[in-house]
Short mmCIF file of C-alpha atoms in Angstrom, two decimals:
data_model
loop_
_atom_site.label_atom_id
_atom_site.label_comp_id
_atom_site.label_asym_id
_atom_site.label_seq_id
_atom_site.Cartn_x
_atom_site.Cartn_y
_atom_site.Cartn_z
CA MET A 4 -50.01 24.00 -27.73
CA LYS A 5 -48.35 27.43 -27.75
CA ASN A 6 -47.10 26.84 -24.21
CA LEU A 7 -45.72 23.43 -25.18
CA LYS A 8 -43.89 24.89 -28.19
CA LYS A 9 -42.50 27.68 -26.00
CA PHE A 10 -41.30 25.15 -23.41
CA LEU A 11 -39.61 22.98 -26.06
CA PHE A 12 -37.93 26.05 -27.57
CA VAL A 13 -36.53 27.19 -24.21
CA LEU A 14 -35.38 23.65 -23.43
CA LEU A 15 -33.66 23.26 -26.79
CA THR A 16 -32.02 26.68 -26.51
CA GLY A 17 -30.67 25.80 -23.06
CA LEU A 18 -29.27 22.49 -24.27
CA VAL A 19 -27.54 24.15 -27.21
CA ALA A 20 -26.03 26.79 -24.93
CA LEU A 21 -24.84 24.10 -22.54
CA ILE A 22 -23.22 22.13 -25.33
CA ILE A 23 -21.53 25.23 -26.74
CA SER A 24 -20.21 26.34 -23.37
CA GLY A 25 -18.96 22.84 -22.64
CA CYS A 26 -17.06 22.64 -25.92
CA SER A 27 -15.66 26.14 -26.01
CA PRO A 28 -12.16 27.03 -24.76
CA SER A 29 -13.67 29.29 -22.12
CA GLY A 30 -15.36 26.25 -20.60
CA GLU A 31 -12.07 24.40 -20.06
CA ASN A 32 -10.66 24.01 -16.56
CA SER A 33 -7.98 21.97 -14.87
CA LYS A 34 -10.04 18.83 -15.27
CA GLY A 35 -9.54 19.33 -18.96
CA ASN A 36 -12.47 17.49 -20.51
CA ASP A 37 -16.10 16.43 -20.20
CA SER A 38 -15.20 13.20 -18.43
CA GLY A 39 -13.80 15.10 -15.44
CA GLU A 40 -10.38 13.54 -15.96
CA LEU A 41 -7.59 15.50 -14.27
CA SER A 42 -5.14 17.20 -16.58
CA GLY A 43 -2.50 19.89 -16.36
CA GLU A 44 1.07 20.43 -15.20
CA ILE A 45 1.81 21.44 -11.63
CA VAL A 46 5.02 22.30 -9.82
CA MET A 47 5.67 21.10 -6.30
CA TRP A 48 8.33 22.57 -4.04
CA HIS A 49 9.42 20.66 -0.98
CA SER A 50 12.32 20.69 1.45
CA PHE A 51 12.79 16.96 1.91
CA THR A 52 16.40 16.98 0.83
CA GLN A 53 17.23 13.64 2.48
CA GLY A 54 17.16 10.67 0.12
CA PRO A 55 14.37 8.47 1.55
CA ARG A 56 11.84 11.30 1.94
CA LEU A 57 12.66 12.76 -1.44
CA GLU A 58 12.30 9.32 -3.01
CA SER A 59 8.98 8.71 -1.25
CA ILE A 60 7.43 11.93 -2.58
CA GLN A 61 8.75 11.24 -6.08
CA LYS A 62 7.32 7.71 -5.94
CA SER A 63 3.89 9.08 -5.03
CA ALA A 64 4.12 11.64 -7.84
CA ASP A 65 5.08 8.95 -10.38
CA GLU A 66 2.19 6.72 -9.30
CA PHE A 67 -0.25 9.64 -9.37
CA MET A 68 0.80 10.49 -12.92
CA LYS A 69 0.26 6.86 -13.96
CA LYS A 70 -3.28 7.04 -12.60
CA HIS A 71 -3.81 10.38 -14.33
CA PRO A 72 -1.91 10.28 -17.65
CA LYS A 73 -2.81 13.87 -18.51
CA VAL A 74 -1.19 15.19 -15.34
CA LYS A 75 2.47 16.16 -15.06
CA ILE A 76 4.08 16.88 -11.69
CA LYS A 77 7.42 18.64 -11.65
CA ILE A 78 9.18 18.47 -8.29
CA GLU A 79 11.81 20.97 -7.15
CA THR A 80 13.68 20.66 -3.85
CA PHE A 81 15.07 23.45 -1.70
CA SER A 82 16.50 23.53 1.79
CA TRP A 83 14.20 25.08 4.38
CA ASN A 84 16.25 28.29 4.46
CA ASP A 85 16.47 28.52 0.67
CA PHE A 86 12.73 27.88 0.40
CA TYR A 87 11.92 30.96 2.48
CA THR A 88 14.10 33.14 0.24
CA LYS A 89 12.68 31.49 -2.88
CA TRP A 90 9.01 32.12 -2.14
CA THR A 91 9.39 35.59 -0.65
CA THR A 92 11.38 36.84 -3.65
CA GLY A 93 9.34 34.85 -6.17
CA LEU A 94 5.99 36.15 -4.96
CA ALA A 95 6.46 39.51 -6.68
CA ASN A 96 6.85 38.01 -10.16
CA GLY A 97 4.60 34.98 -9.73
CA ASN A 98 7.48 32.52 -9.57
CA VAL A 99 5.87 30.31 -6.95
CA PRO A 100 4.74 26.66 -7.15
CA ASP A 101 1.28 25.14 -7.28
CA VAL A 102 1.72 23.15 -4.08
CA SER A 103 4.50 23.07 -1.49
CA THR A 104 5.62 22.21 1.98
CA ALA A 105 6.27 25.07 4.41
CA LEU A 106 7.30 25.75 7.96
CA PRO A 107 4.44 26.55 10.37
CA ASN A 108 5.73 30.05 11.11
CA GLN A 109 5.87 30.84 7.40
CA VAL A 110 2.23 30.00 6.68
CA MET A 111 0.93 33.09 8.48
CA GLU A 112 3.23 35.24 6.36
CA MET A 113 1.86 33.52 3.26
CA ILE A 114 -1.72 34.20 4.36
CA ASN A 115 -0.86 37.81 5.09
CA SER A 116 0.62 38.10 1.59
CA ASP A 117 -2.57 36.62 0.06
CA ALA A 118 -0.36 33.94 -1.49
CA ILE A 119 -2.23 30.72 -0.64
CA VAL A 120 -5.80 29.44 -0.76
CA PRO A 121 -8.06 27.85 1.89
CA LEU A 122 -8.05 24.04 1.91
CA ASN A 123 -11.33 23.29 3.68
CA ASP A 124 -12.50 21.07 0.82
CA THR A 125 -9.27 19.07 0.81
CA ILE A 126 -9.36 18.60 4.57
CA ASP A 127 -12.98 17.43 4.39
CA LYS A 128 -12.09 14.85 1.73
CA ILE A 129 -9.22 13.48 3.80
CA GLY A 130 -11.42 13.57 6.91
CA LYS A 131 -11.41 16.66 9.11
CA ASP A 132 -12.16 14.68 12.28
CA ARG A 133 -9.04 12.59 11.73
CA PHE A 134 -6.65 15.52 12.03
CA ASN A 135 -4.98 16.75 15.17
CA LYS A 136 -7.08 19.84 15.95
CA THR A 137 -4.15 21.87 17.28
CA ALA A 138 -2.18 21.23 14.10
CA LEU A 139 -5.10 22.27 11.89
CA ASN A 140 -5.75 25.43 13.89
CA GLU A 141 -2.22 26.72 13.35
CA ALA A 142 -3.36 28.02 9.96
CA LYS A 143 -7.01 28.76 10.72
CA ILE A 144 -8.35 32.24 9.96
CA GLY A 145 -12.03 32.60 10.70
CA SER A 146 -13.58 29.41 9.39
CA ASP A 147 -10.90 28.77 6.77
CA TYR A 148 -7.90 26.44 7.02
CA TYR A 149 -4.96 27.49 4.86
CA SER A 150 -2.69 24.48 5.28
CA VAL A 151 -2.85 20.73 5.83
CA PRO A 152 -0.41 19.28 8.41
CA LEU A 153 1.59 16.51 6.76
CA TYR A 154 3.51 15.24 9.79
CA SER A 155 4.46 16.26 13.31
CA HIS A 156 7.61 16.21 15.38
CA ALA A 157 8.88 17.94 18.48
CA GLN A 158 12.18 19.07 19.89
CA VAL A 159 13.53 16.83 22.67
CA MET A 160 16.92 16.24 24.29
CA TRP A 161 19.06 13.55 22.69
CA VAL A 162 21.56 11.80 24.92
CA ARG A 163 24.58 9.54 24.49
CA THR A 164 23.54 6.96 27.08
CA ASP A 165 26.87 5.13 26.88
CA LEU A 166 28.79 8.25 27.91
CA LEU A 167 26.43 8.93 30.80
CA LYS A 168 26.81 5.38 32.03
CA GLN A 169 30.58 5.47 31.64
CA HIS A 170 30.82 8.63 33.79
CA ASN A 171 28.03 7.65 36.20
CA ILE A 172 25.91 10.69 35.25
CA GLU A 173 22.12 10.80 35.49
CA VAL A 174 20.07 12.19 32.61
CA PRO A 175 19.91 15.96 33.28
CA LYS A 176 16.52 17.28 34.35
CA THR A 177 17.52 20.91 34.87
CA TRP A 178 19.60 23.37 32.87
CA ASP A 179 22.19 23.52 35.64
CA GLU A 180 22.48 19.72 35.59
CA LEU A 181 22.91 19.83 31.81
CA TYR A 182 25.73 22.36 32.20
CA GLU A 183 27.54 20.28 34.81
CA ALA A 184 27.12 17.06 32.82
CA SER A 185 28.30 18.76 29.64
CA LYS A 186 31.44 20.05 31.37
CA LYS A 187 32.31 16.55 32.60
CA LEU A 188 31.79 15.03 29.17
CA THR A 189 33.79 17.64 27.25
CA ALA A 190 36.94 15.56 26.76
CA ASP A 191 38.69 13.12 24.41
CA GLY A 192 37.39 14.75 21.23
CA VAL A 193 33.79 14.94 22.47
CA TYR A 194 32.02 18.16 23.42
CA GLY A 195 29.28 18.26 26.04
CA MET A 196 27.06 19.87 23.45
CA SER A 197 27.19 22.32 20.59
CA VAL A 198 25.49 25.72 20.84
CA PRO A 199 24.62 26.80 17.26
CA LEU A 200 24.46 30.57 16.75
CA GLY A 201 24.86 31.06 13.00
CA THR A 202 23.04 34.01 11.45
CA ASN A 203 21.86 31.97 8.45
CA ASP A 204 19.46 29.90 10.58
CA PHE A 205 17.18 30.30 13.59
CA MET A 206 18.95 27.88 15.94
CA ALA A 207 19.89 30.51 18.54
CA THR A 208 16.24 31.58 18.65
CA ARG A 209 15.27 27.93 19.11
CA PHE A 210 17.72 27.35 21.95
CA LEU A 211 16.70 30.54 23.75
CA ASN A 212 13.06 29.52 23.32
CA PHE A 213 13.84 26.16 24.98
CA TYR A 214 15.04 27.89 28.12
CA VAL A 215 12.27 30.50 28.29
CA ARG A 216 9.44 28.07 27.51
CA SER A 217 10.71 25.52 30.05
CA ALA A 218 9.86 28.04 32.78
CA GLY A 219 6.49 28.94 31.27
CA GLY A 220 7.63 32.12 29.52
CA SER A 221 7.48 33.17 25.88
CA LEU A 222 9.64 35.18 23.51
CA LEU A 223 6.46 36.99 22.42
CA THR A 224 4.09 38.75 24.79
CA LYS A 225 0.31 38.45 24.49
CA ASP A 226 0.23 41.67 22.49
CA LYS A 227 2.83 40.24 20.07
CA LYS A 228 5.86 42.18 21.24
CA VAL A 229 9.32 40.62 21.53
CA ASP A 230 10.53 40.07 25.10
CA LEU A 231 14.29 39.65 25.41
CA THR A 232 14.85 41.85 28.45
CA SER A 233 12.79 40.07 31.12
CA ASP A 234 14.68 38.37 33.95
CA LEU A 235 13.86 34.96 32.45
CA ALA A 236 15.00 35.87 28.93
CA GLN A 237 18.20 37.38 30.29
CA GLU A 238 18.88 34.21 32.27
CA GLY A 239 18.45 32.22 29.09
CA ILE A 240 20.74 34.46 27.05
CA LYS A 241 23.48 34.30 29.68
CA TYR A 242 23.05 30.54 30.04
CA TRP A 243 23.66 29.85 26.35
CA VAL A 244 26.61 32.24 26.21
CA LYS A 245 28.13 30.32 29.14
CA MET A 246 27.40 26.97 27.49
CA TYR A 247 28.98 28.17 24.24
CA LYS A 248 32.13 29.34 25.99
CA ASP A 249 32.57 26.32 28.28
CA VAL A 250 31.36 23.17 26.48
CA SER A 251 30.80 23.95 22.78
CA PRO A 252 33.11 23.93 19.74
CA LYS A 253 33.98 27.51 18.89
CA ASP A 254 32.99 27.00 15.26
CA SER A 255 29.38 26.57 16.40
CA LEU A 256 29.20 30.35 16.51
CA ASN A 257 28.37 30.04 12.80
CA TYR A 258 26.56 26.68 12.72
CA ASN A 259 23.23 26.07 11.04
CA VAL A 260 20.95 23.16 11.90
CA LEU A 261 22.69 20.62 9.65
CA GLN A 262 26.18 21.45 10.90
CA GLN A 263 24.85 21.24 14.45
CA ALA A 264 23.17 17.86 13.94
CA THR A 265 26.15 16.37 12.11
CA LEU A 266 28.31 16.60 15.24
CA PHE A 267 25.85 14.39 17.11
CA TYR A 268 25.55 12.05 14.13
CA GLN A 269 29.32 11.58 14.22
CA GLY A 270 29.45 10.99 17.97
CA LYS A 271 31.22 14.28 18.69
CA THR A 272 28.63 15.70 21.12
CA ALA A 273 27.09 14.07 24.20
CA PHE A 274 23.84 16.06 24.17
CA ASP A 275 21.78 17.72 21.48
CA PHE A 276 18.28 19.02 20.89
CA ASN A 277 16.33 17.82 17.90
CA SER A 278 13.48 15.59 16.78
CA GLY A 279 13.42 11.88 15.90
CA PHE A 280 15.34 12.75 12.73
CA HIS A 281 18.47 12.22 14.80
CA ILE A 282 17.97 8.47 14.56
CA GLY A 283 18.36 8.43 10.80
CA GLY A 284 21.33 10.78 10.98
CA VAL A 285 23.19 8.59 13.45
CA GLU A 286 22.31 5.48 11.47
CA ALA A 287 23.79 6.98 8.30
CA ASN A 288 26.94 8.38 9.93
CA SER A 289 27.74 6.23 12.97
CA PRO A 290 25.54 3.11 12.97
CA GLN A 291 27.63 1.64 15.80
CA LEU A 292 26.16 4.32 18.09
CA LEU A 293 22.51 3.45 17.45
CA GLU A 294 22.37 1.38 20.62
CA SER A 295 23.76 4.32 22.62
CA ILE A 296 21.29 7.15 21.92
CA ASP A 297 17.89 7.93 23.37
CA ALA A 298 15.52 10.88 23.79
CA TYR A 299 14.41 12.60 26.99
CA PRO A 300 12.35 15.69 27.87
CA ILE A 301 13.97 19.11 27.58
CA PRO A 302 15.39 20.29 30.94
CA LYS A 303 13.72 22.85 33.21
CA VAL A 304 15.03 25.75 35.28
CA LYS A 305 13.91 23.89 38.42
CA ALA A 306 13.12 20.18 38.56
CA SER A 307 9.86 21.03 40.38
CA ASP A 308 8.69 23.36 37.59
CA LYS A 309 5.51 22.39 35.79
CA ASP A 310 5.95 20.41 32.56
CA GLN A 311 5.63 22.82 29.65
CA GLY A 312 5.04 22.38 25.97
CA ILE A 313 8.22 23.53 24.24
CA GLU A 314 8.51 23.39 20.44
CA THR A 315 6.25 21.30 18.24
CA SER A 316 6.37 21.43 14.46
CA ASN A 317 3.30 20.37 12.52
CA VAL A 318 4.85 20.59 9.08
CA PRO A 319 2.17 21.72 6.62
CA MET A 320 1.42 21.71 2.93
CA VAL A 321 -0.16 24.63 1.09
CA VAL A 322 -1.70 25.31 -2.32
CA TRP A 323 -0.68 28.59 -3.93
CA LYS A 324 -3.16 31.14 -5.22
CA ASN A 325 -1.24 31.55 -8.51
CA SER A 326 -1.81 27.90 -9.41
CA LYS A 327 -3.44 27.41 -12.81
CA HIS A 328 -4.53 23.92 -11.81
CA PRO A 329 -5.56 24.04 -8.14
CA GLU A 330 -7.77 20.96 -8.53
CA VAL A 331 -4.75 18.92 -9.63
CA ALA A 332 -2.65 20.31 -6.79
CA LYS A 333 -5.34 19.47 -4.23
CA ALA A 334 -5.93 16.01 -5.68
CA PHE A 335 -2.24 15.18 -5.41
CA LEU A 336 -2.15 16.52 -1.87
CA GLU A 337 -5.09 14.25 -0.97
CA TYR A 338 -3.32 11.32 -2.64
CA LEU A 339 -0.39 11.66 -0.24
CA TYR A 340 -2.73 10.81 2.64
CA GLU A 341 -3.98 7.54 1.17
CA GLN A 342 -3.03 4.85 3.67
CA ASP A 343 -0.26 3.05 1.76
CA ASN A 344 1.27 6.30 0.52
CA TYR A 345 1.13 7.93 3.93
CA VAL A 346 2.62 5.01 5.85
CA GLY A 347 5.30 4.70 3.17
CA PHE A 348 6.16 8.38 3.56
CA LEU A 349 6.33 8.16 7.37
CA ASP A 350 8.48 5.04 7.04
CA SER A 351 11.06 7.06 5.12
CA THR A 352 11.99 8.64 8.47
CA PRO A 353 10.48 6.47 11.22
CA VAL A 354 10.12 8.23 14.60
CA GLY A 355 11.29 11.42 12.89
CA MET A 356 7.86 12.00 11.37
CA LEU A 357 4.72 11.25 13.36
CA PRO A 358 1.24 11.03 11.77
CA THR A 359 -1.11 14.00 11.99
CA ILE A 360 -4.20 11.91 11.33
CA SER A 361 -5.77 9.18 13.40
CA GLY A 362 -5.92 5.54 12.35
CA ILE A 363 -2.28 5.34 11.29
CA SER A 364 -0.20 4.65 14.41
CA ASP A 365 -2.30 1.56 15.24
CA LEU A 366 -1.76 -0.07 11.86
CA PRO A 367 0.43 -3.21 11.92
CA ALA A 368 2.43 -1.82 8.98
CA TYR A 369 3.25 1.23 11.11
CA LYS A 370 3.95 -0.53 14.42
CA GLU A 371 6.03 -3.34 12.94
CA ASN A 372 8.68 -0.98 11.61
CA GLU A 373 12.01 -2.10 13.08
CA THR A 374 13.21 1.40 13.94
CA ARG A 375 9.97 2.26 15.75
CA GLN A 376 10.22 -0.93 17.78
CA LYS A 377 13.83 -0.20 18.73
CA PHE A 378 13.11 3.40 19.71
CA GLN A 379 9.76 3.01 21.45
CA HIS A 380 10.88 5.11 24.41
CA ALA A 381 12.10 7.95 22.20
CA GLU A 382 8.87 7.93 20.20
CA GLN A 383 6.84 8.06 23.40
CA VAL A 384 8.84 11.07 24.66
CA ILE A 385 8.40 12.83 21.31
CA ASN A 386 4.69 12.03 21.16
CA GLU A 387 4.15 13.55 24.59
CA ALA A 388 6.12 16.64 23.58
CA VAL A 389 4.06 16.99 20.39
CA GLN A 390 0.83 17.13 22.37
CA LYS A 391 2.06 19.95 24.63
CA GLY A 392 4.12 22.22 22.41
CA THR A 393 3.56 24.87 19.76
CA ALA A 394 5.56 26.48 17.00
CA ILE A 395 7.97 29.12 18.34
CA GLY A 396 5.99 32.19 19.37
CA TYR A 397 2.58 30.50 18.92
CA GLU A 398 1.89 30.22 22.66
CA ASN A 399 -0.71 32.99 22.34
CA GLY A 400 -1.95 31.91 18.93
CA PRO A 401 -0.61 31.93 15.35
CA SER A 402 0.82 35.23 14.17
CA VAL A 403 2.91 36.85 11.47
CA GLU A 404 5.18 38.19 14.20
CA ALA A 405 6.12 34.66 15.26
CA GLY A 406 7.26 33.92 11.73
CA MET A 407 9.35 37.06 11.58
CA LEU A 408 10.86 36.22 14.97
CA THR A 409 12.43 33.09 13.51
CA ASN A 410 13.03 34.22 9.94
CA GLN A 411 14.88 37.51 10.46
CA HIS A 412 17.82 36.04 12.46
CA ILE A 413 18.04 39.11 14.67
CA ILE A 414 18.35 37.04 17.86
CA GLU A 415 21.24 35.19 16.24
CA GLN A 416 22.95 38.50 15.55
CA MET A 417 22.35 39.48 19.19
CA PHE A 418 24.32 36.45 20.36
CA GLN A 419 27.08 37.28 17.88
CA ASP A 420 27.35 40.79 19.30
CA ILE A 421 27.58 39.48 22.84
CA ILE A 422 30.19 36.82 22.12
CA THR A 423 32.25 38.37 19.33
CA ASN A 424 31.99 42.05 20.22
CA GLY A 425 31.72 41.74 23.99
CA LYS A 426 28.44 43.62 24.09
CA ASP A 427 26.55 43.66 27.39
CA PRO A 428 23.70 41.06 27.26
CA MET A 429 21.04 43.56 28.36
CA ALA A 430 22.21 46.21 25.91
CA ALA A 431 22.31 43.66 23.08
CA ALA A 432 18.86 42.38 24.05
CA LYS A 433 17.39 45.89 24.11
CA ASP A 434 18.76 46.58 20.63
CA ALA A 435 17.46 43.28 19.22
CA GLU A 436 14.10 43.72 20.92
CA LYS A 437 13.68 47.21 19.46
CA GLN A 438 14.81 46.09 16.02
CA LEU A 439 12.25 43.29 15.94
CA ASN A 440 9.40 45.33 17.39
CA ASP A 441 10.10 48.16 14.94
CA LEU A 442 10.09 45.62 12.13
CA PHE A 443 6.70 44.29 13.24
CA GLU A 444 5.27 47.80 12.92
CA THR A 445 6.46 48.23 9.34
CA VAL A 446 4.46 45.33 7.96
CA ALA A 447 0.75 44.75 7.66
CA VAL A 448 0.19 42.26 10.43
CA ASP A 449 -3.58 41.98 10.22
CA VAL A 450 -4.64 38.80 8.49
CA LYS A 451 -8.04 38.50 6.90
#
């Protein structure tokens, strides 16, 4: 009897403690109540400044809030360049969001700054086996995954097929062929192509990477040092200086990615490098040219060179460590991958955004999209490029250095010195190389 009384007393005491802890303020979390219902306000930052994508994300947020009346999602939009400045300056005072998009090269910097949390649980709920493994591994440290890839795209060469046909020019397969074709097509208000070198973007780094990667090289060595002085890198630097001087508008010395793309959208350049986003840009600016554009692989130094992966972007989403409601942030992130939401989001920029999870591209709702049907060849070229490429500097694995390579705009300044100040290409490359390598040594580059 004594044992029974003791057992009942312990049981009752435990139940009382459980009830008290469940009702007390200290027991509250982002689910907000005993029913497990989600509650709390989160802020999302994204860089989908174009109308359809912005509208798609807002639509998903509105529907999520209807399903979860105690949740509020505030969305703020920044350009990709502004986003980098926003989070790096905001990190010191905690002015960062709960959930956001990012660029692949920035995620490693975020991890190194202890700014974001692992998302293994979120990935498992969506279905880890469904994800492209390469895309997932871009933010893998040990056994933890710090981002979820939302969509993929790759850089390819866009061509005005009508101009090539008019001048009896074959699609260029080498850089020399691209130069010769661009010279022939620079006439009547059209430039062969634009070479963007503005110091407020990383386009010069991107273009130099195209050349170096096409021959199997890399802007970063295996020990994460910048290589701008090798024979291959020097060839690439001199090639783009020549292209700028001979076939590009002189204003492109200061172009960023949008200014660069707009020329192609308006039919003012014959060639350009970009992803499937060019389709939407041409449609909005010069719909009469939609029948006259197509995508092809990026040229090589020699036509016989091995096909190389060039630049693939698996655009990720992250959840920030400062979030007061990480469960809400993760639940909304998972909601974006629900079939109807995900296809709707991809449809906001068809061909421009490719799925990162399996079971989507075979859906009738995905395949029946009119733009995808019209640009089947372009999508095939981009898909093949996605499978082979990496983020800039990720050829030897993800690194903080790769992010700094693109975010510091030192290579852009190198091109400015060569073109504007007449600096010798090797001397300019040595200075830029030293500046970047010295910068790498001043930061903590070891990630946990």
